[in-house]
CSV table of C-alpha atoms in Angstrom, one decimal:
chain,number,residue,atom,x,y,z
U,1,UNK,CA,0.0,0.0,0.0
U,2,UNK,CA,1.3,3.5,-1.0
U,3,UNK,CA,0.7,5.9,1.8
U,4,UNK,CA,1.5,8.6,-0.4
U,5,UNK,CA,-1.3,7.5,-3.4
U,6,UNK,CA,-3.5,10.6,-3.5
U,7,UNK,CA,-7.6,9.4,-3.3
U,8,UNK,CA,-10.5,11.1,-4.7
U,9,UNK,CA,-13.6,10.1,-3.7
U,10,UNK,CA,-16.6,10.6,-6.0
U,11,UNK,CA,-19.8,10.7,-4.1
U,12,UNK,CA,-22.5,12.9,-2.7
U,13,UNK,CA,-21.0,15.6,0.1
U,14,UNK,CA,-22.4,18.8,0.1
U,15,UNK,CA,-26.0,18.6,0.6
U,16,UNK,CA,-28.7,19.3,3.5
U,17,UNK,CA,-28.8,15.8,4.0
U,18,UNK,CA,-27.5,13.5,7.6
U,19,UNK,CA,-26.4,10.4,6.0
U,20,UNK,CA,-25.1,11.9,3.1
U,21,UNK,CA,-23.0,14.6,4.8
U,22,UNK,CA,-22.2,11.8,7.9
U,23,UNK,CA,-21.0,8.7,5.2
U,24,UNK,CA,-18.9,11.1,3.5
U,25,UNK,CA,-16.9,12.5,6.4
U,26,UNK,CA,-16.5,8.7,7.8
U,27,UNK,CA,-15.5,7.1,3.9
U,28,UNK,CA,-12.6,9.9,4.0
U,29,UNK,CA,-12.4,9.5,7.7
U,30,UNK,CA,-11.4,5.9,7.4
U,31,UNK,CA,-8.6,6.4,4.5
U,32,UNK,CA,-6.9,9.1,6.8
U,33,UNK,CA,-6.9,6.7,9.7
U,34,UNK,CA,-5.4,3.7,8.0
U,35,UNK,CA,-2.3,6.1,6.6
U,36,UNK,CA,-3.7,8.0,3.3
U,37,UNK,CA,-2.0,11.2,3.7
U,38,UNK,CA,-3.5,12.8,0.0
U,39,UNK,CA,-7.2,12.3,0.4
U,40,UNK,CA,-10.2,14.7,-0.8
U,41,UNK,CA,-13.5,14.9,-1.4
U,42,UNK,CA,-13.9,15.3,-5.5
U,43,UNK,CA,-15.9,18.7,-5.5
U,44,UNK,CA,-19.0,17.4,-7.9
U,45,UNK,CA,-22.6,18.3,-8.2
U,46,UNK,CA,-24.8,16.9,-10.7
U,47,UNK,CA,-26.7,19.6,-12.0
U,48,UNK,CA,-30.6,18.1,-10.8
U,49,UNK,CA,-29.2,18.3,-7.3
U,50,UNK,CA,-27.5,21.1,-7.3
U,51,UNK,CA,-31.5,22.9,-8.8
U,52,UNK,CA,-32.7,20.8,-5.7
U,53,UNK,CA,-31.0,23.4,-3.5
U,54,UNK,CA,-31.9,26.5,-5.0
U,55,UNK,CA,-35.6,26.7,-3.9
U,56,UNK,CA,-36.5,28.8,-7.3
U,57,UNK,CA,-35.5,26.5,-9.6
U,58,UNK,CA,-36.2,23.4,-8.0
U,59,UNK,CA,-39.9,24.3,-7.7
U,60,UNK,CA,-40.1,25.1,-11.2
U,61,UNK,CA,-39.0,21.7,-12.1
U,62,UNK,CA,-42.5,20.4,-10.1
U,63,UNK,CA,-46.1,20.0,-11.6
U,64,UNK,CA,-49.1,21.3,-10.5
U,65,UNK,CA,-49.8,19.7,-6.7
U,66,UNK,CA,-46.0,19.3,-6.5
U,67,UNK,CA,-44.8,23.0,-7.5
U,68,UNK,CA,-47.4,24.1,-4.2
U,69,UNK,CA,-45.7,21.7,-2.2
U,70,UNK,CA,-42.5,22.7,-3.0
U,71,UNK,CA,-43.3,26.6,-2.5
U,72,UNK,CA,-44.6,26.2,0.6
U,73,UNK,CA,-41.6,23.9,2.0
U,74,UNK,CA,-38.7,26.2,0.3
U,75,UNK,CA,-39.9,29.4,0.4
U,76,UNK,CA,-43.0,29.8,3.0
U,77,UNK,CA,-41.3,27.9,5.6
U,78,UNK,CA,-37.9,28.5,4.8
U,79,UNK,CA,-36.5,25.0,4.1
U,80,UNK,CA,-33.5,25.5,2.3
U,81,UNK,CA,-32.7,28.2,4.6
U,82,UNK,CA,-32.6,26.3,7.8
U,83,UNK,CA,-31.1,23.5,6.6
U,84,UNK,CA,-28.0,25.5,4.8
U,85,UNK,CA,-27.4,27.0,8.2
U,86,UNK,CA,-27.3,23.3,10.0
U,87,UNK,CA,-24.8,21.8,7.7
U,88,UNK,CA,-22.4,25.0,6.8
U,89,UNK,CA,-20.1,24.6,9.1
U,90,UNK,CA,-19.9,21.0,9.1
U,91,UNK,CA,-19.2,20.8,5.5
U,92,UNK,CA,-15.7,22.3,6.4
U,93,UNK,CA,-14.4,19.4,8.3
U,94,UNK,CA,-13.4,17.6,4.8
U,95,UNK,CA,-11.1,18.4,2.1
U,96,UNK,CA,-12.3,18.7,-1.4
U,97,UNK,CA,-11.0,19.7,-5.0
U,98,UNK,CA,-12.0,22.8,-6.8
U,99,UNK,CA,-15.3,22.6,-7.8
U,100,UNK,CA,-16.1,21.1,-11.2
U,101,UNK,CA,-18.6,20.0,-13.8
U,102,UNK,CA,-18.8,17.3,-16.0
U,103,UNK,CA,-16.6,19.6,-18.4
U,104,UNK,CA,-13.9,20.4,-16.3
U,105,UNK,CA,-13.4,16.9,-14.0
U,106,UNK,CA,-11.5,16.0,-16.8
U,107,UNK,CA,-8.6,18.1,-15.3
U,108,UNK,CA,-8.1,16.3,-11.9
U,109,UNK,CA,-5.8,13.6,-11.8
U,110,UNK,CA,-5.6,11.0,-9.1
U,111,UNK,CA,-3.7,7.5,-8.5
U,112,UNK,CA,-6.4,6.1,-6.7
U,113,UNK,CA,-10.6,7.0,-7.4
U,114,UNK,CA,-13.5,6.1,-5.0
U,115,UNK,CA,-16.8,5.5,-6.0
U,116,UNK,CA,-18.6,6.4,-2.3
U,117,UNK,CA,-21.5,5.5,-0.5
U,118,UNK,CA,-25.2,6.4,-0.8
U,119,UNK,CA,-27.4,6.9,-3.8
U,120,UNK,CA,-25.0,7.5,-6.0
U,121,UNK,CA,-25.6,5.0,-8.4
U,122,UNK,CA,-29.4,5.5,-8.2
U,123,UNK,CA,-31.0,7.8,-11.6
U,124,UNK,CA,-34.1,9.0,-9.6
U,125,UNK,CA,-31.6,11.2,-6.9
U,126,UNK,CA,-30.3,12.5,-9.9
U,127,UNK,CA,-33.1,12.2,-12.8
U,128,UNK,CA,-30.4,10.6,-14.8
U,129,UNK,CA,-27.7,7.9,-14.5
U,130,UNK,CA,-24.6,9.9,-13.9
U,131,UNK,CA,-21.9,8.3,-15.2
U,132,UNK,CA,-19.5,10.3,-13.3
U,133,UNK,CA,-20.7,8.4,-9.9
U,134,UNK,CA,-18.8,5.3,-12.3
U,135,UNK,CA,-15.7,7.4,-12.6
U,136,UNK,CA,-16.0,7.4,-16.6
U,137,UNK,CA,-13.8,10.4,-16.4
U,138,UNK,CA,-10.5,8.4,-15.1
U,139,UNK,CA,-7.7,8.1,-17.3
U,140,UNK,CA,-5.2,6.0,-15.5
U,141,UNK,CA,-6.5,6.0,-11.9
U,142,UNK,CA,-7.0,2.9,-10.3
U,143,UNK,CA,-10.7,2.3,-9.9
U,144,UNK,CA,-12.9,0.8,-6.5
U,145,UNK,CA,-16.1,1.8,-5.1
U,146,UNK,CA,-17.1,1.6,-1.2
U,147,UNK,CA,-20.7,1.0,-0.5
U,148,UNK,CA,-21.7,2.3,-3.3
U,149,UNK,CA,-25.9,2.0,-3.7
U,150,UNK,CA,-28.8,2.5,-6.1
U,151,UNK,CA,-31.2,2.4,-2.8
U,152,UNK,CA,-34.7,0.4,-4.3
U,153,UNK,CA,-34.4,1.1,-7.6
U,154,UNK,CA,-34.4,-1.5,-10.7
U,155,UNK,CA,-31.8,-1.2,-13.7
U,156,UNK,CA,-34.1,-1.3,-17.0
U,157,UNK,CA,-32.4,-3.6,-19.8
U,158,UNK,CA,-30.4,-0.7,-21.3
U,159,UNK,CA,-29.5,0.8,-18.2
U,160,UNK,CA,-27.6,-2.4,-16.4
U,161,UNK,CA,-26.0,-3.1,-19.7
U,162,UNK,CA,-24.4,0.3,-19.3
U,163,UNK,CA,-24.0,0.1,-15.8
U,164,UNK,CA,-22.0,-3.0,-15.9
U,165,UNK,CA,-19.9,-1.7,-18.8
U,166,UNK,CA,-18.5,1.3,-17.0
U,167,UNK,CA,-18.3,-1.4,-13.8
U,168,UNK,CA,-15.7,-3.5,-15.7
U,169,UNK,CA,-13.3,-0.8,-15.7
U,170,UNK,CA,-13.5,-1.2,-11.7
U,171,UNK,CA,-10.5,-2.8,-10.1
U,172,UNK,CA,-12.7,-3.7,-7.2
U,173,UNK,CA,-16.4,-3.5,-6.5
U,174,UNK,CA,-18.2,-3.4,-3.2
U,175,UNK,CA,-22.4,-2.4,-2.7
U,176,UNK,CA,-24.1,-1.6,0.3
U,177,UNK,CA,-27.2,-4.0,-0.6
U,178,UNK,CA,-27.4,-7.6,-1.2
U,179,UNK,CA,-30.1,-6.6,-4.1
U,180,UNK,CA,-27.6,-4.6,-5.4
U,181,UNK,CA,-25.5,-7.2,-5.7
U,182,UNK,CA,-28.0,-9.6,-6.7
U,183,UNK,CA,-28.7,-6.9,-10.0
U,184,UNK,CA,-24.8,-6.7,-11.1
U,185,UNK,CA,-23.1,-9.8,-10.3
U,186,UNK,CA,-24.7,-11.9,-13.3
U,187,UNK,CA,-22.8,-9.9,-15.8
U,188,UNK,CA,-19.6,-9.2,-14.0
U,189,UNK,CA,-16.8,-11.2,-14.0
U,190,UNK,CA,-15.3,-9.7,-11.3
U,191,UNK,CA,-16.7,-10.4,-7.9
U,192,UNK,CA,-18.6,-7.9,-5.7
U,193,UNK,CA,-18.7,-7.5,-2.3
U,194,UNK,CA,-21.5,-6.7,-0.1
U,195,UNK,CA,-20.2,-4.3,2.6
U,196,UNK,CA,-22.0,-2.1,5.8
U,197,UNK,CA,-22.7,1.6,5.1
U,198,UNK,CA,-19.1,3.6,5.5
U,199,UNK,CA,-20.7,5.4,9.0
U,200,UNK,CA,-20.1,2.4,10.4
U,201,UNK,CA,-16.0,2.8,9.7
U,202,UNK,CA,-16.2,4.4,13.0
U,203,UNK,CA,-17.7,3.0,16.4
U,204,UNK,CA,-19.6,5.1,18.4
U,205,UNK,CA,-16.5,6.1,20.4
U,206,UNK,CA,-15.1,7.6,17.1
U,207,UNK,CA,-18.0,9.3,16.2
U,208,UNK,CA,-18.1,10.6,19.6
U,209,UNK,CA,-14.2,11.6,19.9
U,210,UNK,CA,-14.0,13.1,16.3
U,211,UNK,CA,-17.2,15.4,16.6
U,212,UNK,CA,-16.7,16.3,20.6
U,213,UNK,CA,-20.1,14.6,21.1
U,214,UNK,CA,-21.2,14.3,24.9
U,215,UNK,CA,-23.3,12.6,27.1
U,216,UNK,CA,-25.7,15.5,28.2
U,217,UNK,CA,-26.1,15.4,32.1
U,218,UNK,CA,-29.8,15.8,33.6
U,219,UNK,CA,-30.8,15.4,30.2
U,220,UNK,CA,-34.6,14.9,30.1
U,221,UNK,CA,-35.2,11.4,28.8
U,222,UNK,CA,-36.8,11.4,25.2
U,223,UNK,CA,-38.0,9.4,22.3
U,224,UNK,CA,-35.9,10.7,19.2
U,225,UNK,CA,-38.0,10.9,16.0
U,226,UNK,CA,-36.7,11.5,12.7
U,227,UNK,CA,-38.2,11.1,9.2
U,228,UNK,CA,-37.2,11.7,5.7
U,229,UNK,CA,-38.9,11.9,2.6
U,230,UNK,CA,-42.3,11.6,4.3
U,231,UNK,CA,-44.9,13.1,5.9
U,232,UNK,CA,-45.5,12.9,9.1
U,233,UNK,CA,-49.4,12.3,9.1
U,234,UNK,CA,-48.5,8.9,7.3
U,235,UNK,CA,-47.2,7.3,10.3
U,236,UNK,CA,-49.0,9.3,13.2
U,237,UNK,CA,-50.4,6.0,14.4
U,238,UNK,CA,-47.5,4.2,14.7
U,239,UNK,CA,-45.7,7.3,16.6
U,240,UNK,CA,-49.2,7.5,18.5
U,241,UNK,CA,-49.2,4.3,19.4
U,242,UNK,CA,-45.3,3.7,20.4
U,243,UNK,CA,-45.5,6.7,22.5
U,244,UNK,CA,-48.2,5.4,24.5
U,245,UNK,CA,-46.1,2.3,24.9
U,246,UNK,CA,-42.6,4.5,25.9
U,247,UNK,CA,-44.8,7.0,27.3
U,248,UNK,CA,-42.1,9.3,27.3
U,249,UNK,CA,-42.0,12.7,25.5
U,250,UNK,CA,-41.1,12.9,21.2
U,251,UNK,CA,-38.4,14.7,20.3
U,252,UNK,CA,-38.4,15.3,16.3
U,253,UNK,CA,-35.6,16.5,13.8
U,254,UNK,CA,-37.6,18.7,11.7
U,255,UNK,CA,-36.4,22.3,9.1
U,256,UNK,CA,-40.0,23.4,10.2
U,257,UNK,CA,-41.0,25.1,13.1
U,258,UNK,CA,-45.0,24.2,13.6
U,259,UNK,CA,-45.7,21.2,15.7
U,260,UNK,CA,-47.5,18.2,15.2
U,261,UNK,CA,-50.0,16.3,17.3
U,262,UNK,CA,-47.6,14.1,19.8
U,263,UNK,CA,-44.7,16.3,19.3
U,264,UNK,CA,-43.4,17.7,22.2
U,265,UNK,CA,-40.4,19.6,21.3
U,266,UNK,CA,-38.9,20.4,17.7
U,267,UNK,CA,-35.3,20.2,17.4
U,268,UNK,CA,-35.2,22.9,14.2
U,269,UNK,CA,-31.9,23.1,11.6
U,270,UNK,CA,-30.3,20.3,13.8
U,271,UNK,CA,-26.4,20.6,12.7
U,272,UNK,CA,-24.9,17.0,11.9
U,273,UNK,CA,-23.3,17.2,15.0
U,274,UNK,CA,-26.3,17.6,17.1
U,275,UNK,CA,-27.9,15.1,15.0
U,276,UNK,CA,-25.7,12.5,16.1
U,277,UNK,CA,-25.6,14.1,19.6
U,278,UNK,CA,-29.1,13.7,20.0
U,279,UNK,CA,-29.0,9.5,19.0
U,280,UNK,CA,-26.6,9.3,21.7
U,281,UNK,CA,-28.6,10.9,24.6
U,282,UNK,CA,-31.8,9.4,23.7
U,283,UNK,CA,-33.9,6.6,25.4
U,284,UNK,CA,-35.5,5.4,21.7
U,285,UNK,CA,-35.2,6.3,18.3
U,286,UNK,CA,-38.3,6.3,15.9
U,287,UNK,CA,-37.2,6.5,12.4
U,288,UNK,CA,-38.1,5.8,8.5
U,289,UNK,CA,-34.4,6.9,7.4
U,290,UNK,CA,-31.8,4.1,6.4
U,291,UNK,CA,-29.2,6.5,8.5
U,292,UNK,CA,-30.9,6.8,11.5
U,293,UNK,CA,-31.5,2.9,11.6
U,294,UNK,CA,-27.5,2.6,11.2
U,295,UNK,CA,-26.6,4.8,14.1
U,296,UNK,CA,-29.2,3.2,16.0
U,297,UNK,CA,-27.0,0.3,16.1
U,298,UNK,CA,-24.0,1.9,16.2
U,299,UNK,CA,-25.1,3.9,19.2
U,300,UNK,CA,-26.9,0.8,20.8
U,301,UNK,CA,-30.3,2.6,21.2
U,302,UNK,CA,-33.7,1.2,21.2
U,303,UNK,CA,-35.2,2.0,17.9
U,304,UNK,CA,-38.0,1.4,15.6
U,305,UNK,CA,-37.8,1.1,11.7
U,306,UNK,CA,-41.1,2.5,10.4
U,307,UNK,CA,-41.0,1.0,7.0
U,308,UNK,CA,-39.9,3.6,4.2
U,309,UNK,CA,-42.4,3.3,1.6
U,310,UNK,CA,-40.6,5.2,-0.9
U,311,UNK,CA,-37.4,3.0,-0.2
U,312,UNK,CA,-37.6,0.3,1.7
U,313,UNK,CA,-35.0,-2.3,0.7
U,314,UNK,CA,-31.9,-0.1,2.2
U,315,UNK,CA,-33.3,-1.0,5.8
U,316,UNK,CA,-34.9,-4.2,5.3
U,317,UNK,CA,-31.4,-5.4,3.7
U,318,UNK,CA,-29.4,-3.9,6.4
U,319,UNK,CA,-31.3,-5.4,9.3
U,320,UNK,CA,-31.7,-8.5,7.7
U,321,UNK,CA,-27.9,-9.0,8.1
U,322,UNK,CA,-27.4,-8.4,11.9
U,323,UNK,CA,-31.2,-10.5,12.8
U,324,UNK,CA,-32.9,-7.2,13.3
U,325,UNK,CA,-35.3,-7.6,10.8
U,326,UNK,CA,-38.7,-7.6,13.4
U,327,UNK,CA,-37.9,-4.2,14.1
U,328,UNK,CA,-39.7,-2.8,11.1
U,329,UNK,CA,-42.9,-1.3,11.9
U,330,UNK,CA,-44.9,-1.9,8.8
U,331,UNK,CA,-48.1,-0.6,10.3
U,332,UNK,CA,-50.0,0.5,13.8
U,333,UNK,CA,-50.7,-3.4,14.6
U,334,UNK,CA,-46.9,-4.1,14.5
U,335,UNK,CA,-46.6,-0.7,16.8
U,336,UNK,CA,-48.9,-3.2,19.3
U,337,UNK,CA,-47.3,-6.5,19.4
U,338,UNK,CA,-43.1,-5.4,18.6
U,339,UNK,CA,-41.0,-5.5,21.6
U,340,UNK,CA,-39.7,-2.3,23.2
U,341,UNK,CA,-36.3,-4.2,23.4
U,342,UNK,CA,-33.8,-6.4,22.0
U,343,UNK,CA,-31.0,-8.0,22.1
U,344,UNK,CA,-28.4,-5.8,21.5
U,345,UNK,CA,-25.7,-7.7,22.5
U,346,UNK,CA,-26.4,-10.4,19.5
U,347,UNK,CA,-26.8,-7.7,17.4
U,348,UNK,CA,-23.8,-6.3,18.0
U,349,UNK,CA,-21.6,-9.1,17.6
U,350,UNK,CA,-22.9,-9.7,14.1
U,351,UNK,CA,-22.6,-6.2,13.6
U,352,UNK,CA,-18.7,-6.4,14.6
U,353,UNK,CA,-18.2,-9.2,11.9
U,354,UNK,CA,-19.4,-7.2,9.2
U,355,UNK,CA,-18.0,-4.1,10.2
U,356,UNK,CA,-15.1,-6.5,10.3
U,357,UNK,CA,-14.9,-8.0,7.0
U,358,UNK,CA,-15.8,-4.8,5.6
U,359,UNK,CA,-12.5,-2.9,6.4
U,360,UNK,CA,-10.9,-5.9,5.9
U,361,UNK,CA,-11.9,-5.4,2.5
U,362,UNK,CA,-11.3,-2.1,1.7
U,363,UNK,CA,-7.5,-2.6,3.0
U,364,UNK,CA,-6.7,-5.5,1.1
U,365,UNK,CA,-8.0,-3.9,-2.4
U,366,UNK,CA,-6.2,-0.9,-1.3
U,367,UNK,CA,-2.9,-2.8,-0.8
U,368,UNK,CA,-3.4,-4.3,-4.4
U,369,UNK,CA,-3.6,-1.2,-5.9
């Protein structure tokens, strides 16, 4: 392994978003801690998400129903505003290239290239299939990706014929999901690995260490909630219900101000930090997001996985692999019957394994290269 090898890593970084932000910071994290001196974040934006932050032209890009929606999240009650003050500061902890397009990537040259974590590889984050996410703009940079993911979605014909083209160019290949795998690894002759979601690269005692996150002393006890790409209403009586169950007070992550019915306290324009502050002092987490599941674990809590209708697979696959899989609440009858507990200690030595293997992984391909 060549210390001295300088890494880009191609994934999504500067958005309003916790896992996003979080699997970024602990993918280039990771490479510093094992000896990569050269490493930085390749400063990318597809141009769909980049319209998806400016609250003008992202509405315009909505229909009917959905251009009201988006008016009256980005601009009535200040959505983008809230959420660029939360993550601004954060987004300085990493180093990244000059900022380019799919003009000018061409120009930065690296011995190593990372395809990262998330959604990356998924066309409906970024209404296309980006081919940069595949690194199609390498010349003679060796080529891996780390937990790389297309979240639910199913390759048409065309698209995993393309898709497994630009993947042959890889000189190693690992997914976050076993569907993932189960989608590429007919047509490629090179294996790929299944591996956990980069946040995991660092315990809880990293996370804790690396962000100054404390336990808060006195601290009210609280039920966490946090949702994403949902409303609310849709699960109120699973919250309802679970909170009867806890019977202590809800404490949601929310841009918005206005409460809901069973909300207790609004935690507005949480910073990442405080995000992952707030896991660690809570009692229970309540969550729909594939992120918040992950530190869950991480951070030993008590959760519950409402089921993500827009994206389930990401959780489903993820608890699946450590026997978790009963803590998806699919509906207000499995808010009834699931148990308030588990057992985290079993959890958390299958956990270790794959956390294990994982980095395991990542090292050896990395000493190959």
């Amino acid at each position: 392994m060549n210390k001295s090898n300088k890494i880009g890593i191609m994934t999504i970084h500067n958005c309003y978003n916790y896992g996003a932000s979080l699997q970024a910071y602990a993918t280039y994290y990771f490479l510093k801690k094992i000896g990569f001196e050269n490493v930085e974040i390749i400063n990318y934006e597809n141009d769909f998400e980049k319209k998806s932050k400016s609250s003008i032209k992202f509405i315009k890009t909505g229909k009917g129903k959905e251009k009201i929606k988006r008016m009256v999240q980005y601009i009535i009650f200040g959505k983008n505003r809230h959420l660029k003050k939360g993550f601004k500061k954060f987004n300085k902890n990493l180093i990244r290239s000059p900022k380019v397009d799919k003009d000018t990537i061409y120009s930065l040259s690296y011995d190593i290239l990372i395809s990262g974590s998330d959604q990356i590889w998924n066309p409906v984050i970024f209404n296309e299939l980006d081919e940069m996410f595949f690194l199609n703009f390498a010349n003679n940079a060796k080529k891996m990706s780390i937990s790389s993911s297309a979240g639910s979605y199913i390759y048409n014909k065309n698209e995993i014929e393309r898709v497994n083209e630009l993947l042959s160019k890889y000189d190693a290949i690992s997914v976050r999901e076993i569907s993932l795998k189960e989608q590429l690894q007919p047509n490629l002759k090179k294996e790929v690995f299944v591996s956990v979601d980069p946040t995991l690269l660092l315990d809880k005692s990293e996370w804790k260490k690396s962000l100054n996150i404390k336990k808060e002393k006195n601290e009210e006890e609280y039920i966490l909630l946090y949702l994403v790409d949902a409303n609310i209403n849709d699960y109120m009586n699973e919250i309802e219900r679970l909170k009867k169950r806890i019977n202590l007070p809800i404490w949601f992550i929310t841009p918005y101000k206005f409460k809901y019915k069973n909300i207790d306290k609004n935690i507005v324009s949480a910073t990442p930090e405080l995000f992952i502050s707030l896991i660690n002092n809570s009692e229970f987490v309540i969550t729909n997001s594939y992120h918040g599941v992950i530190f869950s674990t991480n951070f030993d809590k008590n959760f519950f996985a409402l089921e993500n209708h827009k994206n389930p697979k990401r959780t489903q696959d993820y608890l699946t692999s450590i026997g978790l899989q009963d803590r998806i609440v699919k509906n207000e009858e499995d808010a009834k019957k699931i148990a308030l507990m588990y057992d985290k200690e079993k959890a958390a030595i299958k956990l270790k394994e794959l956390v294990d293997c994982t980095k395991n992984w990542i090292i050896n391909n990395l000493d190959n290269m």
